[in-house]
């Protein structure tokens, strides 16, 4: 029995090309354990299978080999205990901010009175007070992503899966959102599995960083970040770690 | 206003009242139609309103059936692969047949008057509603479905809480197109095998060479069609207010 | 693909159409005059028009006929005449009078036939009164048959509001089938569509039009006055050919029936039956035209039908008929 919240064991994912029948490995023998309350980030060149891994954990894709366990229970299909946040928000345009956030609880038949409380709580947490009745078309990119995070949190998941959630935001909004995500994480202490291609973002947020190699996606190196929160991007230790990991992605790892 | 004046002058110059009535002729024809007794069963309504009511009733019944059948079938086709494989060939075969080509068969199957007209309206309105529903269902982004799944949605919940709401704008557009085509089919249906309604009325006055009354009837057809279209557009804007933001 | 074929077909057609022209050019100095003549859908009354074409009577007169139509009913044909789509037309007397009353500048210049329509009903109908509240079809409002059904109802103290009338929304050729399938209980129409139900055994001629008005006028030939004014000789030649055709039908009924069969594509039995009700003649009587106009007006006044022509439209009936009926061509 492992102590991990989430364990990913020997995951491989291969695709057979329709023409020629050539087999491509997106992921090969991937192993990772995420402890409760731990923030783990996966970085790597584009096309290394980061998103595929996240989808397998979410249950949206099926692994060719290996298994995913949550608290020692094997998971194969999507479930509300694993919340997912996409890069492009994927909000329901016909629902207002509150409507989007309570979507999960609604599906799980949480009573209406309870839902109102949940909505209020998460709207305050992600700093969207005053925007409850706005529709996605009226929101800025940063606000949309806050709604998406709140929506994922509203189901009170045990693990939060985030697929480049800030990738489509401008730099200023992005760093603002990173700060807020850390705040939310510290408030909730969820396990987070975060995918990004920004090393700086990874170093700023994570307890551990997993560097994936390009096809097939295998673990090249795992770094533990011992810097204390909140981290400063101009800090010497921050910069040297960033350089080390960036080098590891493109060339060799130290 | 300028258009009316130009029309009046052109018609006066042409001096062919039996072919080209002036706006004044049409106005007096409208008045005559308002005070003339209405069609059988509706004499109190006057000829113009009586026939308008008959036409409206036909179109509403035909359209309602088309809306219900088109949306239900469209959702089924958009959702179940099997329904799609089964029905798509039939639909693709029937769809290109202009509704008016069904008139002889409509009369053969349903006789005269109300039922064949309703059938033709249904036929005209059904396909745009169906196709728009299918289109809307199928264009539901995969991401939204995935998000719903991770939030714990069952497949029934995905259908009714994600795909159908997502398809709503497309369905509404289908309804709007459908009612326009249905109205056109109605008028055509009333020219054949009918003895009431606005289509019949203009045919009657065309036959008795009362061009002003024919034009008055056409005007009414245009106005009612426009009003129905506008009403549906208003309804659409109200229902789908979430997409018309800046 | 399709437009290409149509273009080719059109060229071939145009080529064939010019063939008679060559003969004209080589034999006579004058090129044949072209006349656009309209007719009604499957109307046996207008057989002289087809006999004249079939026997080459028009060609003999140096006339190139451009056949226009068929029209479902007379009013539509009169509309085409007014819109200068036609020069002359074989049409019912009622639509001609109606068109003239609507100030369309035309003249009625020859008769075609007398009588020849009937009220066909289901076998089970035994009197006009039996048709009360039943579905009955006629050609368009303002056609002869529409007016004569009004006269028949009036003679039986009934009116159109006693029937469930479908005027003009069922085409004459579709009426026998509508009767056979029970969609309507009766119809008043031109031949051979009464004969078709009679011979088919599912209908009967309950009342023939000659019982309503013995020797009533029916189809006539009309011409637009501005056309006749400029083409006096051509119009006269058309009427000469028309007279020859009427004479041919009278003299050779068997041959005429063969031509009728060829044109209507109906069985000999139906044509035989229809022939018993039609009298072909080019004669035309001003009194008959006057009476027809008077009937239309009084049917409207008595409320039997919705008023079509009012006394106000035709204040002086004698002057109206004198202006509309032009007997000079049948006398030339």
PDB file of C-alpha atoms in Angstrom, chain C residues 60-242:
ATOM      1  CA  UNK C  60     -52.743  26.489 -96.295  1.00  0.00           C
ATOM      2  CA  UNK C  61     -53.741  30.008 -95.312  1.00  0.00           C
ATOM      3  CA  UNK C  62     -50.103  30.976 -95.010  1.00  0.00           C
ATOM      4  CA  UNK C  63     -50.207  31.187 -91.259  1.00  0.00           C
ATOM      5  CA  UNK C  64     -47.571  30.015 -88.863  1.00  0.00           C
ATOM      6  CA  UNK C  65     -49.269  29.180 -85.581  1.00  0.00           C
ATOM      7  CA  UNK C  66     -47.301  29.400 -82.400  1.00  0.00           C
ATOM      8  CA  UNK C  67     -49.264  27.294 -79.937  1.00  0.00           C
ATOM      9  CA  UNK C  68     -49.418  28.911 -76.496  1.00  0.00           C
ATOM     10  CA  UNK C  69     -50.675  27.126 -73.448  1.00  0.00           C
ATOM     11  CA  UNK C  70     -52.396  25.045 -72.372  1.00  0.00           C
ATOM     12  CA  UNK C  71     -54.089  27.166 -69.749  1.00  0.00           C
ATOM     13  CA  UNK C  72     -55.891  25.614 -66.763  1.00  0.00           C
ATOM     14  CA  UNK C  73     -58.767  27.999 -67.206  1.00  0.00           C
ATOM     15  CA  UNK C  74     -59.985  30.893 -69.323  1.00  0.00           C
ATOM     16  CA  UNK C  75     -59.183  33.748 -66.945  1.00  0.00           C
ATOM     17  CA  UNK C  76     -55.494  32.854 -66.947  1.00  0.00           C
ATOM     18  CA  UNK C  77     -55.561  32.774 -70.745  1.00  0.00           C
ATOM     19  CA  UNK C  78     -57.230  36.195 -70.873  1.00  0.00           C
ATOM     20  CA  UNK C  79     -54.574  37.495 -68.522  1.00  0.00           C
ATOM     21  CA  UNK C  80     -51.904  36.303 -70.942  1.00  0.00           C
ATOM     22  CA  UNK C  81     -53.770  37.977 -73.793  1.00  0.00           C
ATOM     23  CA  UNK C  82     -53.893  41.249 -71.879  1.00  0.00           C
ATOM     24  CA  UNK C  83     -50.188  40.952 -71.115  1.00  0.00           C
ATOM     25  CA  UNK C  84     -49.423  40.596 -74.841  1.00  0.00           C
ATOM     26  CA  UNK C  85     -48.290  36.999 -74.490  1.00  0.00           C
ATOM     27  CA  UNK C  86     -50.986  35.908 -76.949  1.00  0.00           C
ATOM     28  CA  UNK C  87     -52.514  37.374 -80.086  1.00  0.00           C
ATOM     29  CA  UNK C  88     -55.585  35.199 -80.284  1.00  0.00           C
ATOM     30  CA  UNK C  89     -57.172  32.530 -78.137  1.00  0.00           C
ATOM     31  CA  UNK C  90     -59.632  29.683 -78.078  1.00  0.00           C
ATOM     32  CA  UNK C  91     -61.415  30.337 -74.813  1.00  0.00           C
ATOM     33  CA  UNK C  92     -64.772  30.239 -73.074  1.00  0.00           C
ATOM     34  CA  UNK C  93     -67.309  32.971 -73.600  1.00  0.00           C
ATOM     35  CA  UNK C  94     -67.514  33.777 -69.889  1.00  0.00           C
ATOM     36  CA  UNK C  95     -63.826  34.647 -69.429  1.00  0.00           C
ATOM     37  CA  UNK C  96     -63.967  36.683 -72.673  1.00  0.00           C
ATOM     38  CA  UNK C  97     -66.897  38.717 -71.399  1.00  0.00           C
ATOM     39  CA  UNK C  98     -65.221  39.034 -68.006  1.00  0.00           C
ATOM     40  CA  UNK C  99     -61.984  40.237 -69.599  1.00  0.00           C
ATOM     41  CA  UNK C 100     -63.828  42.725 -71.783  1.00  0.00           C
ATOM     42  CA  UNK C 101     -65.712  44.012 -68.739  1.00  0.00           C
ATOM     43  CA  UNK C 102     -62.286  44.519 -67.107  1.00  0.00           C
ATOM     44  CA  UNK C 103     -61.435  46.836 -70.032  1.00  0.00           C
ATOM     45  CA  UNK C 104     -59.093  44.408 -71.759  1.00  0.00           C
ATOM     46  CA  UNK C 105     -59.262  45.496 -75.362  1.00  0.00           C
ATOM     47  CA  UNK C 106     -60.372  42.328 -77.136  1.00  0.00           C
ATOM     48  CA  UNK C 107     -62.997  41.166 -79.590  1.00  0.00           C
ATOM     49  CA  UNK C 108     -64.949  37.929 -79.777  1.00  0.00           C
ATOM     50  CA  UNK C 109     -64.784  37.038 -83.462  1.00  0.00           C
ATOM     51  CA  UNK C 110     -66.033  33.474 -83.914  1.00  0.00           C
ATOM     52  CA  UNK C 111     -67.888  30.674 -82.241  1.00  0.00           C
ATOM     53  CA  UNK C 112     -66.265  27.283 -81.668  1.00  0.00           C
ATOM     54  CA  UNK C 113     -68.923  25.133 -80.094  1.00  0.00           C
ATOM     55  CA  UNK C 114     -72.255  25.167 -78.298  1.00  0.00           C
ATOM     56  CA  UNK C 115     -73.154  23.231 -75.157  1.00  0.00           C
ATOM     57  CA  UNK C 116     -70.702  20.471 -74.241  1.00  0.00           C
ATOM     58  CA  UNK C 117     -70.260  20.769 -70.454  1.00  0.00           C
ATOM     59  CA  UNK C 118     -72.018  18.859 -67.711  1.00  0.00           C
ATOM     60  CA  UNK C 119     -72.318  18.338 -63.995  1.00  0.00           C
ATOM     61  CA  UNK C 120     -70.722  14.978 -63.321  1.00  0.00           C
ATOM     62  CA  UNK C 121     -71.468  13.350 -59.996  1.00  0.00           C
ATOM     63  CA  UNK C 122     -71.074  10.158 -58.058  1.00  0.00           C
ATOM     64  CA  UNK C 123     -73.525   7.484 -59.089  1.00  0.00           C
ATOM     65  CA  UNK C 124     -75.424   7.862 -55.816  1.00  0.00           C
ATOM     66  CA  UNK C 125     -76.336  11.520 -56.381  1.00  0.00           C
ATOM     67  CA  UNK C 126     -79.796  11.820 -57.902  1.00  0.00           C
ATOM     68  CA  UNK C 127     -80.607  15.495 -57.807  1.00  0.00           C
ATOM     69  CA  UNK C 128     -78.868  18.832 -57.563  1.00  0.00           C
ATOM     70  CA  UNK C 129     -80.218  19.142 -54.034  1.00  0.00           C
ATOM     71  CA  UNK C 130     -78.331  15.973 -53.096  1.00  0.00           C
ATOM     72  CA  UNK C 131     -75.117  17.970 -53.534  1.00  0.00           C
ATOM     73  CA  UNK C 132     -75.880  20.228 -50.571  1.00  0.00           C
ATOM     74  CA  UNK C 133     -72.749  20.615 -48.380  1.00  0.00           C
ATOM     75  CA  UNK C 134     -70.868  18.257 -50.687  1.00  0.00           C
ATOM     76  CA  UNK C 135     -67.491  19.005 -52.252  1.00  0.00           C
ATOM     77  CA  UNK C 136     -67.956  20.136 -55.852  1.00  0.00           C
ATOM     78  CA  UNK C 137     -65.235  21.323 -58.227  1.00  0.00           C
ATOM     79  CA  UNK C 138     -65.352  23.703 -61.193  1.00  0.00           C
ATOM     80  CA  UNK C 139     -62.713  25.410 -63.301  1.00  0.00           C
ATOM     81  CA  UNK C 140     -61.629  28.861 -62.150  1.00  0.00           C
ATOM     82  CA  UNK C 141     -64.155  31.458 -60.968  1.00  0.00           C
ATOM     83  CA  UNK C 142     -65.397  33.290 -64.025  1.00  0.00           C
ATOM     84  CA  UNK C 143     -65.264  30.245 -66.308  1.00  0.00           C
ATOM     85  CA  UNK C 144     -68.378  29.119 -68.252  1.00  0.00           C
ATOM     86  CA  UNK C 145     -68.773  26.067 -66.090  1.00  0.00           C
ATOM     87  CA  UNK C 146     -68.567  28.150 -62.909  1.00  0.00           C
ATOM     88  CA  UNK C 147     -71.270  30.473 -64.217  1.00  0.00           C
ATOM     89  CA  UNK C 148     -73.469  27.646 -65.502  1.00  0.00           C
ATOM     90  CA  UNK C 149     -73.262  25.784 -62.208  1.00  0.00           C
ATOM     91  CA  UNK C 150     -74.475  29.034 -60.638  1.00  0.00           C
ATOM     92  CA  UNK C 151     -77.392  29.099 -63.111  1.00  0.00           C
ATOM     93  CA  UNK C 152     -78.237  25.486 -62.310  1.00  0.00           C
ATOM     94  CA  UNK C 153     -78.182  26.121 -58.567  1.00  0.00           C
ATOM     95  CA  UNK C 154     -80.304  29.215 -59.033  1.00  0.00           C
ATOM     96  CA  UNK C 155     -82.841  27.188 -61.038  1.00  0.00           C
ATOM     97  CA  UNK C 156     -82.965  24.815 -58.064  1.00  0.00           C
ATOM     98  CA  UNK C 157     -83.254  27.664 -55.546  1.00  0.00           C
ATOM     99  CA  UNK C 158     -79.770  26.955 -54.223  1.00  0.00           C
ATOM    100  CA  UNK C 159     -76.590  29.016 -54.166  1.00  0.00           C
ATOM    101  CA  UNK C 160     -72.828  28.443 -53.987  1.00  0.00           C
ATOM    102  CA  UNK C 161     -72.905  28.794 -50.227  1.00  0.00           C
ATOM    103  CA  UNK C 162     -74.979  25.592 -50.112  1.00  0.00           C
ATOM    104  CA  UNK C 163     -72.072  23.637 -51.581  1.00  0.00           C
ATOM    105  CA  UNK C 164     -68.492  23.120 -50.456  1.00  0.00           C
ATOM    106  CA  UNK C 165     -67.220  24.554 -53.699  1.00  0.00           C
ATOM    107  CA  UNK C 166     -63.636  24.232 -55.005  1.00  0.00           C
ATOM    108  CA  UNK C 167     -63.435  26.628 -57.943  1.00  0.00           C
ATOM    109  CA  UNK C 168     -60.170  26.571 -59.813  1.00  0.00           C
ATOM    110  CA  UNK C 169     -58.033  24.684 -57.307  1.00  0.00           C
ATOM    111  CA  UNK C 170     -58.483  21.272 -58.920  1.00  0.00           C
ATOM    112  CA  UNK C 171     -57.330  21.042 -62.542  1.00  0.00           C
ATOM    113  CA  UNK C 172     -59.969  19.739 -64.988  1.00  0.00           C
ATOM    114  CA  UNK C 173     -57.925  16.657 -65.945  1.00  0.00           C
ATOM    115  CA  UNK C 174     -57.657  15.768 -62.222  1.00  0.00           C
ATOM    116  CA  UNK C 175     -61.395  15.999 -61.606  1.00  0.00           C
ATOM    117  CA  UNK C 176     -62.414  12.489 -62.769  1.00  0.00           C
ATOM    118  CA  UNK C 177     -59.805  10.936 -60.493  1.00  0.00           C
ATOM    119  CA  UNK C 178     -60.864  13.138 -57.587  1.00  0.00           C
ATOM    120  CA  UNK C 179     -64.414  11.887 -58.090  1.00  0.00           C
ATOM    121  CA  UNK C 180     -63.308   8.291 -58.383  1.00  0.00           C
ATOM    122  CA  UNK C 181     -61.345   8.446 -55.129  1.00  0.00           C
ATOM    123  CA  UNK C 182     -64.235  10.157 -53.342  1.00  0.00           C
ATOM    124  CA  UNK C 183     -62.404  13.400 -52.624  1.00  0.00           C
ATOM    125  CA  UNK C 184     -65.233  15.283 -54.360  1.00  0.00           C
ATOM    126  CA  UNK C 185     -68.856  14.353 -54.996  1.00  0.00           C
ATOM    127  CA  UNK C 186     -69.265  16.191 -58.254  1.00  0.00           C
ATOM    128  CA  UNK C 187     -67.756  18.577 -60.745  1.00  0.00           C
ATOM    129  CA  UNK C 188     -68.906  20.812 -63.559  1.00  0.00           C
ATOM    130  CA  UNK C 189     -66.427  20.835 -66.399  1.00  0.00           C
ATOM    131  CA  UNK C 190     -65.776  20.720 -70.104  1.00  0.00           C
ATOM    132  CA  UNK C 191     -65.525  17.552 -72.149  1.00  0.00           C
ATOM    133  CA  UNK C 192     -63.930  15.029 -72.305  1.00  0.00           C
ATOM    134  CA  UNK C 193     -63.606  15.045 -68.514  1.00  0.00           C
ATOM    135  CA  UNK C 194     -67.284  14.302 -67.952  1.00  0.00           C
ATOM    136  CA  UNK C 195     -67.154  11.426 -70.441  1.00  0.00           C
ATOM    137  CA  UNK C 196     -64.099  10.022 -68.665  1.00  0.00           C
ATOM    138  CA  UNK C 197     -66.022   9.427 -65.431  1.00  0.00           C
ATOM    139  CA  UNK C 198     -69.117   8.219 -67.281  1.00  0.00           C
ATOM    140  CA  UNK C 199     -67.186   5.692 -69.347  1.00  0.00           C
ATOM    141  CA  UNK C 200     -65.105   4.779 -66.306  1.00  0.00           C
ATOM    142  CA  UNK C 201     -68.338   3.758 -64.615  1.00  0.00           C
ATOM    143  CA  UNK C 202     -67.764   5.738 -61.419  1.00  0.00           C
ATOM    144  CA  UNK C 203     -69.641   8.863 -62.400  1.00  0.00           C
ATOM    145  CA  UNK C 204     -72.604  10.082 -64.353  1.00  0.00           C
ATOM    146  CA  UNK C 205     -73.644  13.218 -66.203  1.00  0.00           C
ATOM    147  CA  UNK C 206     -76.313  14.360 -63.740  1.00  0.00           C
ATOM    148  CA  UNK C 207     -77.172  17.527 -65.636  1.00  0.00           C
ATOM    149  CA  UNK C 208     -75.900  18.479 -69.069  1.00  0.00           C
ATOM    150  CA  UNK C 209     -75.306  22.139 -69.767  1.00  0.00           C
ATOM    151  CA  UNK C 210     -77.856  22.101 -72.599  1.00  0.00           C
ATOM    152  CA  UNK C 211     -80.527  21.309 -70.001  1.00  0.00           C
ATOM    153  CA  UNK C 212     -79.639  24.523 -68.197  1.00  0.00           C
ATOM    154  CA  UNK C 213     -79.601  26.650 -71.328  1.00  0.00           C
ATOM    155  CA  UNK C 214     -80.377  24.855 -74.596  1.00  0.00           C
ATOM    156  CA  UNK C 215     -77.934  25.847 -77.298  1.00  0.00           C
ATOM    157  CA  UNK C 216     -75.833  27.981 -74.979  1.00  0.00           C
ATOM    158  CA  UNK C 217     -72.638  29.417 -76.424  1.00  0.00           C
ATOM    159  CA  UNK C 218     -69.445  27.934 -75.113  1.00  0.00           C
ATOM    160  CA  UNK C 219     -65.979  28.320 -76.579  1.00  0.00           C
ATOM    161  CA  UNK C 220     -65.179  31.231 -78.864  1.00  0.00           C
ATOM    162  CA  UNK C 221     -62.195  32.696 -80.641  1.00  0.00           C
ATOM    163  CA  UNK C 222     -60.977  36.051 -79.360  1.00  0.00           C
ATOM    164  CA  UNK C 223     -58.290  38.425 -80.554  1.00  0.00           C
ATOM    165  CA  UNK C 224     -56.535  41.383 -79.066  1.00  0.00           C
ATOM    166  CA  UNK C 225     -57.841  44.459 -80.877  1.00  0.00           C
ATOM    167  CA  UNK C 226     -54.466  46.084 -81.384  1.00  0.00           C
ATOM    168  CA  UNK C 227     -53.261  42.872 -83.029  1.00  0.00           C
ATOM    169  CA  UNK C 228     -56.345  42.605 -85.268  1.00  0.00           C
ATOM    170  CA  UNK C 229     -55.992  46.224 -86.287  1.00  0.00           C
ATOM    171  CA  UNK C 230     -52.460  45.698 -87.562  1.00  0.00           C
ATOM    172  CA  UNK C 231     -52.987  42.161 -88.906  1.00  0.00           C
ATOM    173  CA  UNK C 232     -56.470  42.244 -90.314  1.00  0.00           C
ATOM    174  CA  UNK C 233     -55.709  39.744 -93.090  1.00  0.00           C
ATOM    175  CA  UNK C 234     -53.956  37.344 -90.774  1.00  0.00           C
ATOM    176  CA  UNK C 235     -56.899  37.271 -88.368  1.00  0.00           C
ATOM    177  CA  UNK C 236     -59.253  36.706 -91.270  1.00  0.00           C
ATOM    178  CA  UNK C 237     -57.056  33.850 -92.495  1.00  0.00           C
ATOM    179  CA  UNK C 238     -57.029  32.228 -89.057  1.00  0.00           C
ATOM    180  CA  UNK C 239     -60.812  32.351 -88.958  1.00  0.00           C
ATOM    181  CA  UNK C 240     -61.028  30.912 -92.506  1.00  0.00           C
ATOM    182  CA  UNK C 241     -58.879  27.968 -91.388  1.00  0.00           C
ATOM    183  CA  UNK C 242     -60.945  27.645 -88.236  1.00  0.00           C
TER     184      UNK C 242
END
